[in-house]
mmCIF file of C-alpha atoms in Angstrom:
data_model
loop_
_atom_site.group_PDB
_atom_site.id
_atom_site.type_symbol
_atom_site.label_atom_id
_atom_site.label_comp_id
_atom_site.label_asym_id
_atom_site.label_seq_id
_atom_site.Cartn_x
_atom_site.Cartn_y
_atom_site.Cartn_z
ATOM 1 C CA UNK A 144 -32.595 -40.676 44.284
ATOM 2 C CA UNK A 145 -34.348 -37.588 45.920
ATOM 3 C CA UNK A 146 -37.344 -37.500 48.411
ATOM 4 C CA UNK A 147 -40.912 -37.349 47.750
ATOM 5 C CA UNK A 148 -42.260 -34.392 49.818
ATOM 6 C CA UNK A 149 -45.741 -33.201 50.313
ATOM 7 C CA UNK A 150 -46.550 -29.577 51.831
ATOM 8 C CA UNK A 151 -50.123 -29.775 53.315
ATOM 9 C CA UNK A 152 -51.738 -26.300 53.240
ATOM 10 C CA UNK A 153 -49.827 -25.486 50.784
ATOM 11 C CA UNK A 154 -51.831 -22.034 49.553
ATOM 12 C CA UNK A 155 -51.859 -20.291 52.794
ATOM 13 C CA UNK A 156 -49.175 -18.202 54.083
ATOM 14 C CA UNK A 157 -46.621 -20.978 55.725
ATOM 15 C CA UNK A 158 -47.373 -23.198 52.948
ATOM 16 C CA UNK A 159 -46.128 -20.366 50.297
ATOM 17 C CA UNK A 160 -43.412 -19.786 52.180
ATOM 18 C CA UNK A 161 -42.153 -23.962 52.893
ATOM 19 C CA UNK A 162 -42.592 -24.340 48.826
ATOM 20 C CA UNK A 163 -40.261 -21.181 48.466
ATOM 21 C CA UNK A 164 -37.780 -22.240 51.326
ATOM 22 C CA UNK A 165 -37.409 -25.543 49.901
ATOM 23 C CA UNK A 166 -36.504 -24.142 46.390
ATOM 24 C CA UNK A 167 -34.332 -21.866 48.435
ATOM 25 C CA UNK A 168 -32.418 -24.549 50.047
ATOM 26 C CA UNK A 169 -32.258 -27.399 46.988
ATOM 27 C CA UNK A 170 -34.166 -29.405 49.137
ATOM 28 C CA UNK A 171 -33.217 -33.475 47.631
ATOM 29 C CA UNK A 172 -36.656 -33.219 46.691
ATOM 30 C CA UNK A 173 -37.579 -35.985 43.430
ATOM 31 C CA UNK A 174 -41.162 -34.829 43.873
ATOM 32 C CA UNK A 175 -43.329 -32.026 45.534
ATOM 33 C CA UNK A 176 -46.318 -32.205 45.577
ATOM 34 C CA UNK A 177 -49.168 -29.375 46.816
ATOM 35 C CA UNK A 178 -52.288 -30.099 49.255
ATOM 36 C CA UNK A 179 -55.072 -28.743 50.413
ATOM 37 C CA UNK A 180 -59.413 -28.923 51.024
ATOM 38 C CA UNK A 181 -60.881 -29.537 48.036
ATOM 39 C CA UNK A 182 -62.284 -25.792 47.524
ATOM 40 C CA UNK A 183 -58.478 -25.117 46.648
ATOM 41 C CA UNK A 184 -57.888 -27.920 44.121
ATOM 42 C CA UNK A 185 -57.032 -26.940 40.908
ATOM 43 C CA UNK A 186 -54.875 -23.453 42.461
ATOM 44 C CA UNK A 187 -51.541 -22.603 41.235
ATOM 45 C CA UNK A 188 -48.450 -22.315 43.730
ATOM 46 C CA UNK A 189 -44.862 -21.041 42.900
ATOM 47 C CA UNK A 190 -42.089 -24.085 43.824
ATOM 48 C CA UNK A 191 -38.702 -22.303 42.498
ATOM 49 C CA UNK A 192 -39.497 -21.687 38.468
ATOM 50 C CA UNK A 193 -41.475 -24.572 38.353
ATOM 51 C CA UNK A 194 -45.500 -24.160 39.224
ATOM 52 C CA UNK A 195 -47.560 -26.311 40.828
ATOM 53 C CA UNK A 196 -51.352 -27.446 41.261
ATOM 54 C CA UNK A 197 -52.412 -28.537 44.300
ATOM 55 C CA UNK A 198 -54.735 -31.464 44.827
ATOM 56 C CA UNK A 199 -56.757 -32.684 47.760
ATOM 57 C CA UNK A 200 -55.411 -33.708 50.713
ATOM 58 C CA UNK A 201 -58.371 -36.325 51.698
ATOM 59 C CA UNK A 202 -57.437 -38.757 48.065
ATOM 60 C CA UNK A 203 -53.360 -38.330 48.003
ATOM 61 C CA UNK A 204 -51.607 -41.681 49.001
ATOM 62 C CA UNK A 205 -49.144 -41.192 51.345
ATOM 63 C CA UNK A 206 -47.605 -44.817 51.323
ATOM 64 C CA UNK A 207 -44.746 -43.464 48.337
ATOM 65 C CA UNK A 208 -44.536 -40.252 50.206
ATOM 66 C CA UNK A 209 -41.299 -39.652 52.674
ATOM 67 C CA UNK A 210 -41.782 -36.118 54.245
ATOM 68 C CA UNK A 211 -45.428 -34.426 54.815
ATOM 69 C CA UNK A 212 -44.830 -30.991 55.651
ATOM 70 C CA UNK A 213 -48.535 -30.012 57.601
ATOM 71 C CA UNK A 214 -49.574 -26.166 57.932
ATOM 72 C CA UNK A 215 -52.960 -26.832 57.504
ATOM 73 C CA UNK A 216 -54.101 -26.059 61.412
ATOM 74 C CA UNK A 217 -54.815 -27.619 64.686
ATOM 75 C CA UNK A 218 -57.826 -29.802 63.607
ATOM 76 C CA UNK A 219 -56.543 -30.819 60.117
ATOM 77 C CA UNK A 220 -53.047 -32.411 62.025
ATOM 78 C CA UNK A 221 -55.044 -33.909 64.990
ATOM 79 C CA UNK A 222 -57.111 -35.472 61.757
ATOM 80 C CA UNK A 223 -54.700 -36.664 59.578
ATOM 81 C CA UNK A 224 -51.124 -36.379 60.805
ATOM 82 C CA UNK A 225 -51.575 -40.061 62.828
ATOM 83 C CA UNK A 226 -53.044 -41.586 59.803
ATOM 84 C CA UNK A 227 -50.416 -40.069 57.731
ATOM 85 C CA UNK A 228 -47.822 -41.160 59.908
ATOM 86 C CA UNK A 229 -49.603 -44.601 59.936
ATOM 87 C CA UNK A 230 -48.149 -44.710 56.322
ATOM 88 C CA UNK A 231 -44.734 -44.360 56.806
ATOM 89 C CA UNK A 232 -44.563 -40.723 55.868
ATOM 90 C CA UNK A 233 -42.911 -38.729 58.569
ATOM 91 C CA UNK A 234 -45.198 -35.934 59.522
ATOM 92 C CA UNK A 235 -43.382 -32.396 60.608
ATOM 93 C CA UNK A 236 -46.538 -30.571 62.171
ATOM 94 C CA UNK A 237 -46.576 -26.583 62.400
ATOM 95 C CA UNK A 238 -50.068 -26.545 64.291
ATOM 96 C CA UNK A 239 -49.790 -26.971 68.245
ATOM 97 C CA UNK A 240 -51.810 -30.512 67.788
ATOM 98 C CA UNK A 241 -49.107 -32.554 68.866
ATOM 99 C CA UNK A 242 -46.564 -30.198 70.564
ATOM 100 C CA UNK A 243 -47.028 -31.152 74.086
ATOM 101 C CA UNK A 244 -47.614 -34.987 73.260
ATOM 102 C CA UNK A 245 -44.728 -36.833 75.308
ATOM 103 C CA UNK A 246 -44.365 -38.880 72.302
ATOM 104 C CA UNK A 247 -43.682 -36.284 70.153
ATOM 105 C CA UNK A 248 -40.553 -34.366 69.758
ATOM 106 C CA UNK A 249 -40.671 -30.997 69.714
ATOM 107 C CA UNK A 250 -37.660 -29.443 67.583
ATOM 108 C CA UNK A 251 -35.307 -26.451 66.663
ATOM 109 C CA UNK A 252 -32.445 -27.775 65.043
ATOM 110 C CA UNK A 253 -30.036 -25.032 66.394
ATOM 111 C CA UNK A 254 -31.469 -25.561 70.292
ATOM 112 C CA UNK A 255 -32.082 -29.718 70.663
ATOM 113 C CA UNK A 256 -31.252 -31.657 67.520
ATOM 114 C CA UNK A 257 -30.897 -34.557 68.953
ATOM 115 C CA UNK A 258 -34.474 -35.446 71.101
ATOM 116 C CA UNK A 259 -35.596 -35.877 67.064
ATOM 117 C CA UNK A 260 -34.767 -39.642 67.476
ATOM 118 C CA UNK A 261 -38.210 -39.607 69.684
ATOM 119 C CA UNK A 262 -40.004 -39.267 66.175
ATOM 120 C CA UNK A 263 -40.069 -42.856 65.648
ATOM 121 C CA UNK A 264 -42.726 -43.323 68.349
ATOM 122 C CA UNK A 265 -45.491 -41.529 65.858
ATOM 123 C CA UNK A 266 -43.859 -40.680 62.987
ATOM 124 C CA UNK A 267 -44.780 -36.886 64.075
ATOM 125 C CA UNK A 268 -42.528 -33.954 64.758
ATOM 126 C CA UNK A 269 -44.124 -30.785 66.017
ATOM 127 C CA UNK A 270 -42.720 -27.346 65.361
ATOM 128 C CA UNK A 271 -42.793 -24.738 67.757
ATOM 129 C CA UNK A 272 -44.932 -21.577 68.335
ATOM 130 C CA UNK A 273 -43.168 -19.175 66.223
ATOM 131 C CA UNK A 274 -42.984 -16.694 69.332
ATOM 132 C CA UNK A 275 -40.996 -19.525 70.990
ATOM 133 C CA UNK A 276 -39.155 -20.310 67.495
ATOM 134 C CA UNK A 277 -37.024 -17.300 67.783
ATOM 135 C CA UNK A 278 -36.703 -16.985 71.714
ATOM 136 C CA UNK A 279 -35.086 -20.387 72.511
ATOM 137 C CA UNK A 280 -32.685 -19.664 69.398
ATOM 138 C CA UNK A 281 -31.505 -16.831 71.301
ATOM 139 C CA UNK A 282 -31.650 -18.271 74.876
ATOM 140 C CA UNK A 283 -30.192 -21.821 73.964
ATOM 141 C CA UNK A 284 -26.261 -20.854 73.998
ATOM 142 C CA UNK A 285 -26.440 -18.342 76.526
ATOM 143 C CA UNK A 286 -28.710 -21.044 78.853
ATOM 144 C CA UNK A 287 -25.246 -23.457 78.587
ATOM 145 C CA UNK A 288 -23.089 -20.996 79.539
ATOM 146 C CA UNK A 289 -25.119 -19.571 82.442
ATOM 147 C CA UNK A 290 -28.182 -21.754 82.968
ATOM 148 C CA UNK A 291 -31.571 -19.529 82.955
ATOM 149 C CA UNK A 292 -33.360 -19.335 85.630
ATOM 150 C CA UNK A 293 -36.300 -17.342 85.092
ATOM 151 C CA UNK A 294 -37.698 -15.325 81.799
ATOM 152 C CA UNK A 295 -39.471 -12.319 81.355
ATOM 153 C CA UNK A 296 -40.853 -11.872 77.905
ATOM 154 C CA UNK A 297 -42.940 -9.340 75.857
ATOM 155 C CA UNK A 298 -43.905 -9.947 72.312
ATOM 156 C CA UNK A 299 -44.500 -7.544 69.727
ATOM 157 C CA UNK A 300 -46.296 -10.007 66.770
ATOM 158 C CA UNK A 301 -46.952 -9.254 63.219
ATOM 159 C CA UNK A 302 -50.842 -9.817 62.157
ATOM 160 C CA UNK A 303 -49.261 -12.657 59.536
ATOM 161 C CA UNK A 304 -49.035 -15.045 62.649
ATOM 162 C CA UNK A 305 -52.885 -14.834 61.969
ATOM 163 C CA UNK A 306 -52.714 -15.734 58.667
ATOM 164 C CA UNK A 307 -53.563 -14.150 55.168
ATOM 165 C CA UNK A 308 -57.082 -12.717 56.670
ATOM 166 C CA UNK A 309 -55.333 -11.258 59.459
ATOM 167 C CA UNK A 310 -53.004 -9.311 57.084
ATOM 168 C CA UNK A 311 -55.971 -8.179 55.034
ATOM 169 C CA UNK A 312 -57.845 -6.696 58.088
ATOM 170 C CA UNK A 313 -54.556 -4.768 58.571
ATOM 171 C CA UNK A 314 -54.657 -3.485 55.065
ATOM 172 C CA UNK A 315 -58.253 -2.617 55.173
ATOM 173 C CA UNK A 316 -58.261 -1.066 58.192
ATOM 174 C CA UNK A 317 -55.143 0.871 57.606
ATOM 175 C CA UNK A 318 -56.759 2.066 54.345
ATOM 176 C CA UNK A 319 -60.207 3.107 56.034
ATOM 177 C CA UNK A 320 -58.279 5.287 58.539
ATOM 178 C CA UNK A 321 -57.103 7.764 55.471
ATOM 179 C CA UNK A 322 -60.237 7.941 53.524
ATOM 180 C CA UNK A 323 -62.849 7.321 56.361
ATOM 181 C CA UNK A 324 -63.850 4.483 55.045
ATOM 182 C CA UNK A 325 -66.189 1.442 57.520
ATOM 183 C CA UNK A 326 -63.895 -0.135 59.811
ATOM 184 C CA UNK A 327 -64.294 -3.965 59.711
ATOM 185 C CA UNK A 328 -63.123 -5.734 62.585
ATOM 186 C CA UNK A 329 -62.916 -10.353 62.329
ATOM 187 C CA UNK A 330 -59.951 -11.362 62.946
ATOM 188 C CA UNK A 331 -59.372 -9.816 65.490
ATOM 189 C CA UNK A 332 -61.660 -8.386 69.134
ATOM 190 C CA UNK A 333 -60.362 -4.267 68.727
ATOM 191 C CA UNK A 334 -58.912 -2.389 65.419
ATOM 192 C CA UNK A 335 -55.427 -3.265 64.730
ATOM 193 C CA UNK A 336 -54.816 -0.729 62.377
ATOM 194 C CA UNK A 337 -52.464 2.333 64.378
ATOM 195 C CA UNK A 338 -53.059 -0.081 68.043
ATOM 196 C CA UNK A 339 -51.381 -2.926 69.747
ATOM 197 C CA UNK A 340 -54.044 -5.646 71.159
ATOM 198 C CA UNK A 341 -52.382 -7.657 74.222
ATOM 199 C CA UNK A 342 -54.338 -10.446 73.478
ATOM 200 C CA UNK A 343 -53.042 -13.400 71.286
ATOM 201 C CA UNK A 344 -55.371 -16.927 71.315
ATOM 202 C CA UNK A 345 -57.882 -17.685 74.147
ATOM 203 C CA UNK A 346 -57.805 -16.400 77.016
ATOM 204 C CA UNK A 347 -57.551 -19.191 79.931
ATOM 205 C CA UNK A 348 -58.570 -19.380 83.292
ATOM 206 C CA UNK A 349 -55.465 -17.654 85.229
ATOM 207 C CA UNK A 350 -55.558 -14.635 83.138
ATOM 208 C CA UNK A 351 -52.872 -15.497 80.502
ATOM 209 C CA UNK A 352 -53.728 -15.850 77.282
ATOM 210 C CA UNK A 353 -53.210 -19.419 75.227
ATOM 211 C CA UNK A 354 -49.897 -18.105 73.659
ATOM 212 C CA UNK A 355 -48.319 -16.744 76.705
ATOM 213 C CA UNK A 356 -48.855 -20.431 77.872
ATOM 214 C CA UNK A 357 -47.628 -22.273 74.716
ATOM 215 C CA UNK A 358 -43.975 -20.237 74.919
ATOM 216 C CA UNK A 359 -43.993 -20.844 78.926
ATOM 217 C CA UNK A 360 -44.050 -24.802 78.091
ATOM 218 C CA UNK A 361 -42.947 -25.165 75.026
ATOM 219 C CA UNK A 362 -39.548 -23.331 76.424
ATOM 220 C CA UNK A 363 -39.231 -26.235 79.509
ATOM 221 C CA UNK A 364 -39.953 -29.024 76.780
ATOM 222 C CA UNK A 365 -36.813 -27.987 74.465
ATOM 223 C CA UNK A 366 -34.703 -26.080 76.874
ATOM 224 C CA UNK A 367 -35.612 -27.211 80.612
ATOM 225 C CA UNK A 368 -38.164 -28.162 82.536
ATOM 226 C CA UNK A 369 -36.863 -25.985 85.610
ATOM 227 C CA UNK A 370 -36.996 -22.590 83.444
ATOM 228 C CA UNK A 371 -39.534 -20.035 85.217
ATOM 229 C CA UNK A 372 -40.961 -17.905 82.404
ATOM 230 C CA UNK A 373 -43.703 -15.498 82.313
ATOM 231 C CA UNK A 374 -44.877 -14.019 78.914
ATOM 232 C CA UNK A 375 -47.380 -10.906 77.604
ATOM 233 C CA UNK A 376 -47.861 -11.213 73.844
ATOM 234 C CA UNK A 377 -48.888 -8.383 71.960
ATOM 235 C CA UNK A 378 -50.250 -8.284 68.343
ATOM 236 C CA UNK A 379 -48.867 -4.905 66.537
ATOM 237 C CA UNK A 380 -49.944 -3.856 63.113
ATOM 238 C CA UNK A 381 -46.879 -4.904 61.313
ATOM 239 C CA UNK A 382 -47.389 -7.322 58.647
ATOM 240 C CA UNK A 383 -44.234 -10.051 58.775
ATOM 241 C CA UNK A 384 -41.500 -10.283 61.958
ATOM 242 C CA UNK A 385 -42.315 -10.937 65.613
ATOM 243 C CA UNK A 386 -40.337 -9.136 68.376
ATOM 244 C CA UNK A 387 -39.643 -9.428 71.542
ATOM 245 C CA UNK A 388 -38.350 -8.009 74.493
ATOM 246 C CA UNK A 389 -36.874 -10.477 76.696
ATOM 247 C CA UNK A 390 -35.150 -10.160 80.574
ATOM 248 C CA UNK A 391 -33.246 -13.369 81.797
ATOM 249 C CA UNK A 392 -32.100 -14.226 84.784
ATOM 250 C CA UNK A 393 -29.269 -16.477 85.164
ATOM 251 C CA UNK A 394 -27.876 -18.873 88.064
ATOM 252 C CA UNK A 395 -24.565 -17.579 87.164
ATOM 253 C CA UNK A 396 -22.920 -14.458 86.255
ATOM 254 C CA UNK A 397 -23.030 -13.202 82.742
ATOM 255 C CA UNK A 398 -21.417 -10.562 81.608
ATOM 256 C CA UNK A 399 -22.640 -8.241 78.477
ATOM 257 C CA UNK A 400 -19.512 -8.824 76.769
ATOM 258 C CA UNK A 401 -19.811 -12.503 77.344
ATOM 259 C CA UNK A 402 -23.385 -12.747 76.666
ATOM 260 C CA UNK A 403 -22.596 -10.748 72.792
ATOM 261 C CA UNK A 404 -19.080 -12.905 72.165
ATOM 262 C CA UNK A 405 -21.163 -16.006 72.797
ATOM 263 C CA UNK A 406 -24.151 -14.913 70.619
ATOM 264 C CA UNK A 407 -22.373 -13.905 68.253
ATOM 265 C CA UNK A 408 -21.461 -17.533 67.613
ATOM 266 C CA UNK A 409 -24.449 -19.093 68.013
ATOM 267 C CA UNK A 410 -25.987 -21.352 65.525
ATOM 268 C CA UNK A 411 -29.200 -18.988 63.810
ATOM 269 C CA UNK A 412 -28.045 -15.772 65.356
ATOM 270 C CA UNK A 413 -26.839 -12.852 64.200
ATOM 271 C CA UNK A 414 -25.809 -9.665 66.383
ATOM 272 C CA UNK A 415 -27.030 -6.102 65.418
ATOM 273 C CA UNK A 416 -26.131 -4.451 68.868
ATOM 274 C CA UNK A 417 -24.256 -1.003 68.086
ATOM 275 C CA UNK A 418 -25.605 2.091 70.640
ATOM 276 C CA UNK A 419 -26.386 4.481 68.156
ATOM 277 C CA UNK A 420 -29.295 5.510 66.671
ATOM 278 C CA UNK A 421 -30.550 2.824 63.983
ATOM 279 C CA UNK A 422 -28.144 0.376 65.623
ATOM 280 C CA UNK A 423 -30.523 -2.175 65.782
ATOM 281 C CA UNK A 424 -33.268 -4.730 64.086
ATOM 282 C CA UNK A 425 -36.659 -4.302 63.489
ATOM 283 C CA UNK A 426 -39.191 -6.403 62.168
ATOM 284 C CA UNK A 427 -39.292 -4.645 58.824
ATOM 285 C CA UNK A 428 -35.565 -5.263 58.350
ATOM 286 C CA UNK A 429 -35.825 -8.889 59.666
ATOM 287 C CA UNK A 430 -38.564 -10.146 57.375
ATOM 288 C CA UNK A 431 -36.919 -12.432 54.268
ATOM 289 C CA UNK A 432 -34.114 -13.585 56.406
ATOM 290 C CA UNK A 433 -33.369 -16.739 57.973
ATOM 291 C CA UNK A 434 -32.173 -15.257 61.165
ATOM 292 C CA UNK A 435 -33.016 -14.815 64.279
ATOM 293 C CA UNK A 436 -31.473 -11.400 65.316
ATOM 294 C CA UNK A 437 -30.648 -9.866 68.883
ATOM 295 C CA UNK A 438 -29.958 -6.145 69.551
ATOM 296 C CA UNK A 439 -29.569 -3.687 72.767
ATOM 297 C CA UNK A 440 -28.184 -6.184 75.196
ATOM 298 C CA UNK A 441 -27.619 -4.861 78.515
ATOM 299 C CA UNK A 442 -27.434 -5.337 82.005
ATOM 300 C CA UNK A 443 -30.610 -5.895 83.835
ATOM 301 C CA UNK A 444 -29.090 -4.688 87.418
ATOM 302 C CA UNK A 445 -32.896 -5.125 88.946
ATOM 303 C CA UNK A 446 -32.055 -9.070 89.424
ATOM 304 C CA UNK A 447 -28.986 -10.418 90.304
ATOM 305 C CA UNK A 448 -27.184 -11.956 87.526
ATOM 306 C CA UNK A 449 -29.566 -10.524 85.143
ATOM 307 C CA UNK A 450 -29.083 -9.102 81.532
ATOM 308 C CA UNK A 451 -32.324 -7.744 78.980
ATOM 309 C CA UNK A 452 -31.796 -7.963 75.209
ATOM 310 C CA UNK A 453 -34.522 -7.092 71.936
ATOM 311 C CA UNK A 454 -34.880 -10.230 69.646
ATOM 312 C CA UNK A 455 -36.577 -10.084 65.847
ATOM 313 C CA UNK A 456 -36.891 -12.321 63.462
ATOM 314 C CA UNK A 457 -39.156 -13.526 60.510
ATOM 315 C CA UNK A 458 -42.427 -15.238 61.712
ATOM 316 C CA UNK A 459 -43.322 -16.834 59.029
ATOM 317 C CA UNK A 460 -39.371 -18.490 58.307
ATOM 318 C CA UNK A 461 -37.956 -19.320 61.036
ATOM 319 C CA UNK A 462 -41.215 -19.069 63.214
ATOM 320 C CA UNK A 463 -42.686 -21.599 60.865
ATOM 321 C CA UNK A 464 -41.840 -22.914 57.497
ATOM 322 C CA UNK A 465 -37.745 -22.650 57.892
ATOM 323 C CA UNK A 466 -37.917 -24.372 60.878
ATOM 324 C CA UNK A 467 -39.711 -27.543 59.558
ATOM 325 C CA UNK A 468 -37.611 -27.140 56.404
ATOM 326 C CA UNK A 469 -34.744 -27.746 58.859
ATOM 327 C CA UNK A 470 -36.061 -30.263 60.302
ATOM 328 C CA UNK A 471 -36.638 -32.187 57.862
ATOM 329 C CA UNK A 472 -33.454 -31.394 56.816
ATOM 330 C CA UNK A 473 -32.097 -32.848 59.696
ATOM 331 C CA UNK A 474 -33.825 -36.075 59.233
ATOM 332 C CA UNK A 475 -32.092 -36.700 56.116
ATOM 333 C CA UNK A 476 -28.373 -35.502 57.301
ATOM 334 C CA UNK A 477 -28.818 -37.935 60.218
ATOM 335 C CA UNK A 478 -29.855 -40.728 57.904
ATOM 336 C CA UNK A 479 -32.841 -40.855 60.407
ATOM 337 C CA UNK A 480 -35.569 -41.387 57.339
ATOM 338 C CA UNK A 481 -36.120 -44.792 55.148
ATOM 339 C CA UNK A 482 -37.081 -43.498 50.914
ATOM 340 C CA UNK A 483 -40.772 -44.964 51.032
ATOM 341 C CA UNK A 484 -39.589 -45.920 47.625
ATOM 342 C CA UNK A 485 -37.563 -48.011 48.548
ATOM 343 C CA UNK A 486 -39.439 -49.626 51.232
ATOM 344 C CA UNK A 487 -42.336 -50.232 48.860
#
């Protein structure tokens, strides 16, 4: 007997994308089911060849359900992710509601499988910023072959980390630039259309902005708490794939070669490093796929022991909805989850 799996959020962007990744996979899924507010009951959403309508999350009963995957935003999980959890369902959370709770485990399967265990505590998982998603992925094998000492990190993030509106302003923008058309700005504080705006959440009280603080300790939390890391994101008018430019300094040395050989092997990495023109990954090339890529490693010979690589990968999959697919998909293949079925 297959799992009972709800996707909360289910007609935004993440949402689309966990129904589609769990066709993708062959989740053991018996039931999906679709949620949302109320204003969006009744909408249709793609799961595989099958189509679903999507009901309201405030009346579903969660007591028969086994996995709630929640991309319904910060407020929604600080809501309803305890009281869903409170049912038995275990909760895998894409918002940052819970991510820094010491009593929740914070999880990519390829960097630290094995703090999920913690989940038991609140029957909530959180998944990671997606800027952080793809960096730790990257930094993870080389980090136990070296140890990292200190990060320095620019992102280059697609509007899509925004969500659907975000993309739209894009679009529009983009649009009004060739016919002369009104410029609308929302989403976002300056035109994104043909610019770069380094300025990604709120900005806090030492000058960095609430992103650049999530991947700073989000990265101790899964990797290690002694990591120094300092971070500039960057929104760029690209619609799906996040990049980043990343220098690392290690405790020991770490050659090039060593550093390719050993991420070439790496779980969720895939190597796209040839010195050539075209020889590497962009964000165009990188959206659709599971993942994360690295290109132009070199030697950073300003720091001792030092070596600078490009990283890309798809925002909204392994950023997001990939990454609590695999979680959950973890849960099962550790026999960590109890069918609600069953228990009932």
């Amino acid at each position: 007997m297959g799992y009972k799996v709800a996707v909360v959020g289910a007609t935004g962007n993440v949402g689309r994308e966990m129904l589609d990744i769990l066709a993708e996979r062959a989740f053991p899924a018996d039931e999906v089911v679709a949620l949302a507010s109320r204003r969006s009951v009744g909408q249709e959403v793609s799961f595989g060849d099958k189509i679903l309508k999507v009901k309201a999350l405030d009346t579903h009963d969660f007591s028969d359900t086994d996995i709630c995957l929640m991309s319904a935003g910060g407020e929604i999980s600080k809501e309803w992710s305890p009281r869903i959890g409170e049912q038995g369902c275990v909760v895998i959370d894409n918002s940052s509601a819970f991510r820094y709770d010491s009593d929740v485990p914070l999880i990519v399967p390829e960097v630290n499988a094995d703090a999920i265990v913690g989940f038991t505590k609140r029957n909530i998982i959180a998944n990671p910023n997606c800027s952080t998603a793809q960096l730790v992925v990257a930094l993870k094998p080389l980090h136990d072959a070296a140890t990292v000492k200190r990060v320095v990190v620019s992102t280059y993030q697609s509007v899509s980390g925004a969500g659907k509106e975000a993309m739209d302003e894009l679009f529009q923008q983009t649009r009004s630039v060739f016919t002369a058309g009104q410029m609308t700005m929302a989403k976002f504080p300056k035109r994104i259309a043909f610019n770069v705006i380094p300025h990604i959440d709120v900005f806090m009280e030492d000058g960095y902005t609430k992103e650049e603080w999530k991947m700073m300790a989000e990265t101790k939390k899964m990797l290690d708490p002694k990591i120094k890391l300092t971070a500039t994101a960057v929104r760029v008018p690209v619609f799906i794939g996040h990049a980043e430019s990343v220098n690392v300094e290690f405790e020991r040395p770490l050659s090039v070669e060593q550093a390719t050989e050993i991420l070439r092997a790496a779980p969720g990495v895939l190597v796209v490093d040839k010195r050539e023109a075209g020889g590497y990954m962009t964000p165009h090339e990188a959206a659709g796929e599971d993942a994360t890529y690295v290109s132009r490693i070199r030697e950073d010979a300003t720091v001792e022991n030092g070596l600078a690589f490009w990283c890309v990968s798809d925002n909204l999959r392994k950023g997001a909805a990939l990454n609590t697919v695999q979680i959950a998909e973890v849960l099962i293949n550790r026999k960590l989850l109890n069918r609600q079925k069953q228990a009932a």
